[in-house]
Amino acid sequence: MKKASNRKKEHIRVRGDTGQHQRIMAVMAALGLAAFIPTAIRLYSLMISDHEYYANLALMNQTRTTSVTANRGIIYDRNMNILACSRSVENVYLNPHELRQSKADVPQIADTLGQILDLDPVWIQEQAADTSMRYKQIAARVDTDTGARIRAYINENKIAGIHLEPSSQRYYPYQSLGAQVIGFTNASNTGSEGVEAAYDSYLSGKTGSVITTKGNNEMDMPYSYENYVSSVPGCDVILTLDTTVQACLEKQMQAAIERYDVQNGAFGLVMNAKTGEILAMATLGSYDPNAYLEICDPEALAQTEQLKQSYLQYIEGTDQYRQGLKAYQEAVTAARLKQWRNRVLSDGYEPGSTFKVLTMAAALDSGAITLDTPFHCSGAEQIPGRAQLLHCWRSTGHGAQKTPQALQNSCNLAFAHIALKMGGDTFYDYIQRFGILEKTGVDLAGESKGIFFDKALVTDTDKWGTASLTSGSFGQTFKITPLQLVRAISAVVNGGNLMEPYLVSEVVDAQGKTVLKQEPTVVRQVISEATSKTMCTLLEGVVTEGTAKNASVAGFSIGGKTGTSEKIDVFDENGQRVLDKIVSFVGIAPMDDPEYIILVALDTPSRETGIYISGGVMAAPTVGAVMADVLPYLGVEQHFSEEELQGKSVVLSDMTGKTREEAKKELESQSLSYQAVGEGNTVTGQIPAAGQTVPGGSKVILYFGEEPEERLVAMPDLLGMTRQQASDTAGQLGIYILVKGNTSLEPSVTVAAQSVAPGTMIPVGTTVTLEFIDTKAAA
């Protein structure tokens, strides 16, 4: 009985243990399943839902992608002269892992590279010790000669861990010429400013790549995977710009800056009035895009250097140091932005009397006036509806005049009445059609559209309408860009068509295929062809009879309009409006078939020179000098009248060996005469010598049977002399004078510049160029 009872207990215990075991197994299974669920979810994420992400991550950890920079396209001028190109340079890197593994003499390497690259050896050692990165760049864009020295050092000493990577650097062969137009590329080779920025998508091309596998310590794995994706070279860009015209424009602008002590630089533009092609566009002072971060203005550079020395005297980290550093950085940024700025399309200015061209064209075209409309100028007038007395630039007045004389005299009172005859609605309508209220659409970034009145201000006579209308008629109290003005005046003289200006004529890919070609674009017809022809005649009269005589160039028919404007929104430190002026002139040639239009504006000529500040005295002769340089180059024919012969340049032929009759005939065909010295019938010598330039109408000395005596004379100071005085003084010394600029014999027309400095010893028979200007020309 007792054994049976024990077996029963044993059986019950076994059954209990089995149930407990099953429960434990169930709990363990549940716990195991619970533990596996996150793992399963994670595996699902890794292998299915996020597979692509992690596969790419693994690929990135196992491979290295090295960019292959595309060759940037070339920028050409219209004659295929290279304005911007890329040249080979090299970047210098250290591989800290290689240097450590090869047990290189790092201090000695740092000293040598420091000497070659002009770097601190201690800093180079710090880069070599930084193993957190595979490569450490220690120099960028070193020239090929420097790269060759480093490569020779590596080979001679069998050094592992110094690498040179081929790269490219933008190079601008003409340096500062047309800098604001061309622009530059920044440190990452991306276009900044000018054409480089506007056409960056074409110039930059498409970057390629090399994909390789990598192992520990970021080291390349030899004999493993490699894939190469070719880069696509950038396109070449061909401009309408002409380097010869650009150089002539900048040369004469710089000469004017120096002659008139211009304080705030100058800006200018040469454009084809028929097509809108821009041949030259300049802003002075400029900069060299090869070193675009350097400040070129001496005054701005001195100011920034002073600020730098100021903050460096304080301990780094102090408030004085931080404030001084901030002021220095702001000054540097401002100076750089100023020299990069293209004022021709970005800056508005008061056009002054140059705007009268548009007012008169609108009035003639609308029928508000005719060529016989009379005006009277007493010097000042109180116009009803205008609070202030309206003054003309000529305080004594111009008296009675008709439409042509009103333009020639640049009479403010006459133009105020012309605008009133038109009325505000008509005036505003023509201003809108001339494109003054819109951007020109030129293919460069950063264009402004200026600031002009709201329509209500010229049409609502109950408020400011009369004042705004009359002031606006002669180009005051509003601002437009130089490019807007030149485009509008082009429409006045080209038959009435408003053109869209452009700088890029064509974009060509690496295979020579044209991917973009720009053609002349007519925006709209503004005035009639008949009005345009009338305006051409009137504008030519401004140069032959009016305020722009100083723009005359012998042999060319030139028209244009002078301008002198005030800076209405510039104040001094006392809150008083400054008296600074911008003097300008817009010239057009040839007037029988206008093709080229040139604007030059000089910002703030100095009063210390004693020269009367006006567009007629300063800007007109500057444009005339540009015309004299570029019109013959551009193929415009010269036609000289008898009065203009002294402005005609004649290159003398070699008369030696010719008979008296042969020499006489050849000289007369060139509007020259001769004086004979000696006996005989065969020329044995001449003064001036063959190849020299003399003015038309000059007398050449021919020697017969004897040789000319070589004699030097001191160049006299002819500045300030009238034409007759200069001619007499030079003639007594045997010096020829070539007349440039104003050809009038009036006493107010005097020598403003001479090509040979006073006191210079020159041979008898030398031709000296004299520039004459009317010192009383105004407007």
GROMACS .gro file of C-alpha atoms in nm, residues 384-697:
model
  314
  384PRO     CA    1   0.295  12.891  -6.380
  385GLY     CA    2   0.246  12.577  -6.176
  386ARG     CA    3   0.614  12.562  -6.077
  387ALA     CA    4   0.706  12.703  -5.737
  388GLN     CA    5   1.073  12.763  -5.811
  389LEU     CA    6   1.212  13.008  -6.062
  390LEU     CA    7   1.344  12.811  -6.360
  391HIS     CA    8   1.699  12.907  -6.461
  392CYS     CA    9   1.883  12.841  -6.783
  393TRP     CA   10   2.251  12.745  -6.760
  394ARG     CA   11   2.330  13.072  -6.938
  395SER     CA   12   2.230  13.341  -6.689
  396THR     CA   13   2.212  13.617  -6.951
  397GLY     CA   14   1.977  13.406  -7.163
  398HIS     CA   15   1.982  13.299  -7.528
  399GLY     CA   16   1.729  13.550  -7.652
  400ALA     CA   17   1.509  13.465  -7.950
  401GLN     CA   18   1.567  13.122  -8.100
  402LYS     CA   19   1.394  12.851  -8.296
  403THR     CA   20   1.395  12.472  -8.248
  404PRO     CA   21   1.742  12.399  -8.400
  405GLN     CA   22   1.904  12.676  -8.192
  406ALA     CA   23   1.725  12.557  -7.878
  407LEU     CA   24   1.906  12.222  -7.913
  408GLN     CA   25   2.238  12.378  -8.017
  409ASN     CA   26   2.225  12.616  -7.720
  410SER     CA   27   2.092  12.343  -7.487
  411CYS     CA   28   1.843  12.595  -7.354
  412ASN     CA   29   1.658  12.477  -7.043
  413LEU     CA   30   1.376  12.733  -7.076
  414ALA     CA   31   1.307  12.636  -7.435
  415PHE     CA   32   1.287  12.268  -7.344
  416ALA     CA   33   1.056  12.338  -7.052
  417HIS     CA   34   0.816  12.501  -7.296
  418ILE     CA   35   0.861  12.216  -7.545
  419ALA     CA   36   0.750  11.970  -7.275
  420LEU     CA   37   0.453  12.189  -7.181
  421LYS     CA   38   0.347  12.200  -7.547
  422MET     CA   39   0.352  11.819  -7.556
  423GLY     CA   40   0.171  11.774  -7.227
  424GLY     CA   41   0.239  11.515  -6.959
  425ASP     CA   42   0.051  11.228  -7.124
  426THR     CA   43   0.235  11.254  -7.455
  427PHE     CA   44   0.570  11.312  -7.285
  428TYR     CA   45   0.524  11.007  -7.062
  429ASP     CA   46   0.404  10.793  -7.354
  430TYR     CA   47   0.720  10.864  -7.553
  431ILE     CA   48   0.941  10.809  -7.249
  432GLN     CA   49   0.781  10.468  -7.212
  433ARG     CA   50   0.828  10.389  -7.582
  434PHE     CA   51   1.194  10.493  -7.563
  435GLY     CA   52   1.242  10.218  -7.301
  436ILE     CA   53   1.320  10.448  -7.010
  437LEU     CA   54   1.078  10.266  -6.777
  438GLU     CA   55   1.218   9.918  -6.844
  439LYS     CA   56   1.542   9.725  -6.848
  440THR     CA   57   1.714   9.707  -7.183
  441GLY     CA   58   1.735   9.326  -7.177
  442VAL     CA   59   2.113   9.322  -7.225
  443ASP     CA   60   2.257   8.974  -7.171
  444LEU     CA   61   2.441   9.051  -6.846
  445ALA     CA   62   2.330   9.016  -6.485
  446GLY     CA   63   2.286   9.312  -6.251
  447GLU     CA   64   2.101   9.548  -6.482
  448SER     CA   65   1.897   9.827  -6.321
  449LYS     CA   66   1.613  10.017  -6.484
  450GLY     CA   67   1.670  10.348  -6.310
  451ILE     CA   68   1.412  10.562  -6.131
  452PHE     CA   69   1.159  10.772  -6.319
  453PHE     CA   70   0.848  10.964  -6.216
  454ASP     CA   71   0.514  10.798  -6.172
  455LYS     CA   72   0.285  10.901  -6.454
  456ALA     CA   73   0.073  11.112  -6.217
  457LEU     CA   74   0.371  11.335  -6.142
  458VAL     CA   75   0.393  11.460  -6.501
  459THR     CA   76   0.022  11.461  -6.584
  460ASP     CA   77  -0.141  11.597  -6.266
  461THR     CA   78  -0.087  11.973  -6.295
  462ASP     CA   79  -0.270  12.031  -5.965
  463LYS     CA   80   0.019  11.876  -5.771
  464TRP     CA   81   0.377  11.843  -5.895
  465GLY     CA   82   0.298  11.785  -6.263
  466THR     CA   83   0.437  12.108  -6.406
  467ALA     CA   84   0.755  12.096  -6.197
  468SER     CA   85   0.826  11.731  -6.282
  469LEU     CA   86   0.739  11.778  -6.649
  470THR     CA   87   0.961  12.082  -6.698
  471SER     CA   88   1.256  11.942  -6.497
  472GLY     CA   89   1.221  11.607  -6.669
  473SER     CA   90   1.237  11.771  -7.013
  474PHE     CA   91   1.605  11.857  -6.961
  475GLY     CA   92   1.704  11.542  -6.775
  476GLN     CA   93   1.688  11.639  -6.409
  477THR     CA   94   1.526  11.497  -6.091
  478PHE     CA   95   1.525  11.135  -6.211
  479LYS     CA   96   1.782  10.866  -6.283
  480ILE     CA   97   1.838  10.626  -6.570
  481THR     CA   98   2.127  10.399  -6.659
  482PRO     CA   99   2.384  10.495  -6.925
  483LEU     CA  100   2.277  10.193  -7.131
  484GLN     CA  101   1.912  10.302  -7.124
  485LEU     CA  102   2.013  10.646  -7.251
  486VAL     CA  103   2.236  10.518  -7.531
  487ARG     CA  104   1.972  10.271  -7.648
  488ALA     CA  105   1.707  10.544  -7.656
  489ILE     CA  106   1.926  10.791  -7.848
  490SER     CA  107   2.017  10.512  -8.090
  491ALA     CA  108   1.647  10.488  -8.171
  492VAL     CA  109   1.643  10.861  -8.239
  493VAL     CA  110   1.916  10.839  -8.507
  494ASN     CA  111   1.881  10.489  -8.658
  495GLY     CA  112   1.544  10.543  -8.826
  496GLY     CA  113   1.334  10.516  -8.511
  497ASN     CA  114   1.392  10.154  -8.402
  498LEU     CA  115   1.445  10.069  -8.035
  499MET     CA  116   1.703   9.788  -8.035
  500GLU     CA  117   1.786   9.529  -7.771
  501PRO     CA  118   2.156   9.567  -7.684
  502TYR     CA  119   2.369   9.254  -7.660
  503LEU     CA  120   2.726   9.148  -7.584
  504VAL     CA  121   2.740   8.783  -7.689
  505SER     CA  122   2.704   8.708  -8.059
  506GLU     CA  123   2.756   8.332  -8.053
  507VAL     CA  124   2.817   8.032  -7.828
  508VAL     CA  125   3.005   7.737  -7.983
  509ASP     CA  126   3.056   7.390  -7.831
  510ALA     CA  127   3.380   7.188  -7.831
  511GLN     CA  128   3.293   7.034  -8.169
  512GLY     CA  129   3.247   7.377  -8.326
  513LYS     CA  130   2.869   7.352  -8.336
  514THR     CA  131   2.674   7.672  -8.272
  515VAL     CA  132   2.448   7.627  -7.970
  516LEU     CA  133   2.339   7.992  -7.940
  517LYS     CA  134   2.344   8.277  -8.189
  518GLN     CA  135   2.212   8.624  -8.124
  519GLU     CA  136   2.090   8.857  -8.396
  520PRO     CA  137   1.980   9.222  -8.387
  521THR     CA  138   1.636   9.249  -8.226
  522VAL     CA  139   1.396   9.539  -8.288
  523VAL     CA  140   1.184   9.593  -7.977
  524ARG     CA  141   0.950   9.850  -8.136
  525GLN     CA  142   0.930  10.153  -8.362
  526VAL     CA  143   0.945  10.467  -8.148
  527ILE     CA  144   0.953  10.759  -8.390
  528SER     CA  145   0.909  10.790  -8.765
  529GLU     CA  146   1.198  10.763  -9.008
  530ALA     CA  147   1.134  11.123  -9.114
  531THR     CA  148   1.166  11.247  -8.755
  532SER     CA  149   1.485  11.044  -8.719
  533LYS     CA  150   1.641  11.212  -9.025
  534THR     CA  151   1.546  11.554  -8.893
  535MET     CA  152   1.703  11.475  -8.556
  536CYS     CA  153   2.027  11.363  -8.726
  537THR     CA  154   2.054  11.703  -8.891
  538LEU     CA  155   1.981  11.883  -8.564
  539LEU     CA  156   2.234  11.675  -8.367
  540GLU     CA  157   2.506  11.741  -8.623
  541GLY     CA  158   2.434  12.112  -8.573
  542VAL     CA  159   2.509  12.078  -8.201
  543VAL     CA  160   2.867  11.979  -8.293
  544THR     CA  161   2.918  12.223  -8.581
  545GLU     CA  162   2.737  12.522  -8.429
  546GLY     CA  163   2.644  12.446  -8.067
  547THR     CA  164   2.782  12.341  -7.729
  548ALA     CA  165   2.964  12.033  -7.863
  549LYS     CA  166   3.216  12.192  -8.101
  550ASN     CA  167   3.493  12.035  -7.895
  551ALA     CA  168   3.384  11.692  -8.022
  552SER     CA  169   3.475  11.780  -8.382
  553VAL     CA  170   3.708  11.546  -8.570
  554ALA     CA  171   3.841  11.661  -8.906
  555GLY     CA  172   3.699  11.462  -9.194
  556PHE     CA  173   3.408  11.308  -9.003
  557SER     CA  174   3.047  11.419  -8.969
  558ILE     CA  175   2.968  11.393  -8.600
  559GLY     CA  176   2.655  11.475  -8.406
  560GLY     CA  177   2.569  11.453  -8.038
  561LYS     CA  178   2.460  11.621  -7.719
  562THR     CA  179   2.643  11.743  -7.412
  563GLY     CA  180   2.523  11.703  -7.056
  564THR     CA  181   2.612  11.838  -6.710
  565SER     CA  182   2.413  11.697  -6.422
  566GLU     CA  183   2.413  11.742  -6.046
  567LYS     CA  184   2.400  11.473  -5.780
  568ILE     CA  185   2.066  11.554  -5.623
  569ASP     CA  186   2.075  11.274  -5.364
  570VAL     CA  187   2.434  11.295  -5.238
  571PHE     CA  188   2.500  11.486  -4.916
  572ASP     CA  189   2.812  11.573  -4.717
  573GLU     CA  190   2.878  11.497  -4.350
  574ASN     CA  191   2.683  11.809  -4.253
  575GLY     CA  192   2.373  11.701  -4.441
  576GLN     CA  193   2.426  11.958  -4.716
  577ARG     CA  194   2.383  11.859  -5.080
  578VAL     CA  195   2.721  11.831  -5.251
  579LEU     CA  196   2.810  12.039  -5.555
  580ASP     CA  197   2.957  11.743  -5.741
  581LYS     CA  198   2.869  11.706  -6.107
  582ILE     CA  199   2.875  11.438  -6.373
  583VAL     CA  200   2.971  11.574  -6.715
  584SER     CA  201   2.887  11.369  -7.023
  585PHE     CA  202   2.859  11.362  -7.398
  586VAL     CA  203   2.681  11.126  -7.636
  587GLY     CA  204   2.836  11.131  -7.984
  588ILE     CA  205   2.712  10.973  -8.307
  589ALA     CA  206   2.891  10.914  -8.640
  590PRO     CA  207   2.872  10.932  -8.934
  591MET     CA  208   2.565  11.156  -8.945
  592ASP     CA  209   2.474  11.080  -9.306
  593ASP     CA  210   2.418  10.718  -9.203
  594PRO     CA  211   2.452  10.688  -8.821
  595GLU     CA  212   2.619  10.366  -8.714
  596TYR     CA  213   2.825  10.422  -8.401
  597ILE     CA  214   2.717  10.589  -8.078
  598ILE     CA  215   2.960  10.671  -7.797
  599LEU     CA  216   2.891  10.787  -7.443
  600VAL     CA  217   3.153  10.909  -7.195
  601ALA     CA  218   3.066  11.039  -6.847
  602LEU     CA  219   3.317  11.181  -6.598
  603ASP     CA  220   3.209  11.164  -6.235
  604THR     CA  221   3.306  11.471  -6.029
  605PRO     CA  222   3.583  11.662  -6.207
  606SER     CA  223   3.784  11.863  -5.959
  607ARG     CA  224   3.723  12.236  -5.920
  608GLU     CA  225   4.091  12.279  -5.835
  609THR     CA  226   4.201  12.251  -6.200
  610GLY     CA  227   4.049  12.587  -6.285
  611ILE     CA  228   3.883  12.438  -6.593
  612TYR     CA  229   3.516  12.518  -6.640
  613ILE     CA  230   3.317  12.206  -6.545
  614SER     CA  231   3.078  12.112  -6.824
  615GLY     CA  232   3.007  11.836  -7.070
  616GLY     CA  233   3.108  12.061  -7.357
  617VAL     CA  234   3.452  12.139  -7.215
  618MET     CA  235   3.541  11.797  -7.072
  619ALA     CA  236   3.332  11.509  -7.208
  620ALA     CA  237   3.287  11.630  -7.568
  621PRO     CA  238   3.662  11.640  -7.649
  622THR     CA  239   3.705  11.303  -7.480
  623VAL     CA  240   3.445  11.144  -7.709
  624GLY     CA  241   3.599  11.331  -8.002
  625ALA     CA  242   3.934  11.172  -7.921
  626VAL     CA  243   3.770  10.828  -7.907
  627MET     CA  244   3.608  10.898  -8.246
  628ALA     CA  245   3.942  11.000  -8.396
  629ASP     CA  246   4.091  10.671  -8.277
  630VAL     CA  247   3.816  10.426  -8.367
  631LEU     CA  248   3.631  10.560  -8.671
  632PRO     CA  249   3.921  10.503  -8.917
  633TYR     CA  250   3.974  10.159  -8.762
  634LEU     CA  251   3.604  10.077  -8.808
  635GLY     CA  252   3.622  10.173  -9.174
  636VAL     CA  253   3.436  10.503  -9.164
  637GLU     CA  254   3.560  10.718  -9.454
  638GLN     CA  255   3.697  11.067  -9.397
  639HIS     CA  256   3.609  11.361  -9.620
  640PHE     CA  257   3.809  11.678  -9.559
  641SER     CA  258   3.700  12.029  -9.637
  642GLU     CA  259   3.956  12.303  -9.703
  643GLU     CA  260   3.915  12.427  -9.346
  644GLU     CA  261   3.985  12.079  -9.207
  645LEU     CA  262   4.313  12.012  -9.390
  646GLN     CA  263   4.520  12.086  -9.078
  647GLY     CA  264   4.343  11.797  -8.912
  648LYS     CA  265   4.428  11.555  -9.191
  649SER     CA  266   4.723  11.323  -9.131
  650VAL     CA  267   4.946  11.264  -9.432
  651VAL     CA  268   5.228  11.009  -9.425
  652LEU     CA  269   5.512  11.141  -9.637
  653SER     CA  270   5.650  10.931  -9.921
  654ASP     CA  271   6.021  10.915  -9.998
  655MET     CA  272   6.084  11.189 -10.251
  656THR     CA  273   6.454  11.113 -10.290
  657GLY     CA  274   6.546  11.052 -10.656
  658LYS     CA  275   6.228  11.208 -10.793
  659THR     CA  276   6.240  11.501 -11.031
  660ARG     CA  277   6.114  11.839 -10.925
  661GLU     CA  278   5.798  11.795 -11.131
  662GLU     CA  279   5.733  11.440 -11.003
  663ALA     CA  280   5.773  11.550 -10.643
  664LYS     CA  281   5.545  11.851 -10.691
  665LYS     CA  282   5.272  11.639 -10.850
  666GLU     CA  283   5.280  11.376 -10.574
  667LEU     CA  284   5.277  11.632 -10.293
  668GLU     CA  285   4.989  11.826 -10.447
  669SER     CA  286   4.786  11.504 -10.472
  670GLN     CA  287   4.817  11.484 -10.093
  671SER     CA  288   4.722  11.849 -10.036
  672LEU     CA  289   5.085  11.942  -9.963
  673SER     CA  290   5.321  12.203 -10.106
  674TYR     CA  291   5.700  12.234 -10.096
  675GLN     CA  292   5.987  12.476 -10.050
  676ALA     CA  293   6.298  12.413 -10.260
  677VAL     CA  294   6.651  12.441 -10.121
  678GLY     CA  295   6.951  12.413 -10.357
  679GLU     CA  296   6.997  12.378 -10.730
  680GLY     CA  297   6.923  12.089 -10.961
  681ASN     CA  298   6.625  11.886 -11.074
  682THR     CA  299   6.655  11.574 -10.854
  683VAL     CA  300   6.548  11.553 -10.489
  684THR     CA  301   6.844  11.462 -10.264
  685GLY     CA  302   6.676  11.505  -9.925
  686GLN     CA  303   6.362  11.618  -9.745
  687ILE     CA  304   6.225  11.755  -9.418
  688PRO     CA  305   6.025  11.592  -9.266
  689ALA     CA  306   6.178  11.254  -9.351
  690ALA     CA  307   5.991  10.982  -9.539
  691GLY     CA  308   5.742  10.798  -9.318
  692GLN     CA  309   5.676  11.098  -9.094
  693THR     CA  310   5.320  11.231  -9.052
  694VAL     CA  311   5.236  11.590  -9.136
  695PRO     CA  312   4.909  11.784  -9.141
  696GLY     CA  313   4.731  11.842  -9.468
  697GLY     CA  314   4.819  12.177  -9.625
   0.00000   0.00000   0.00000
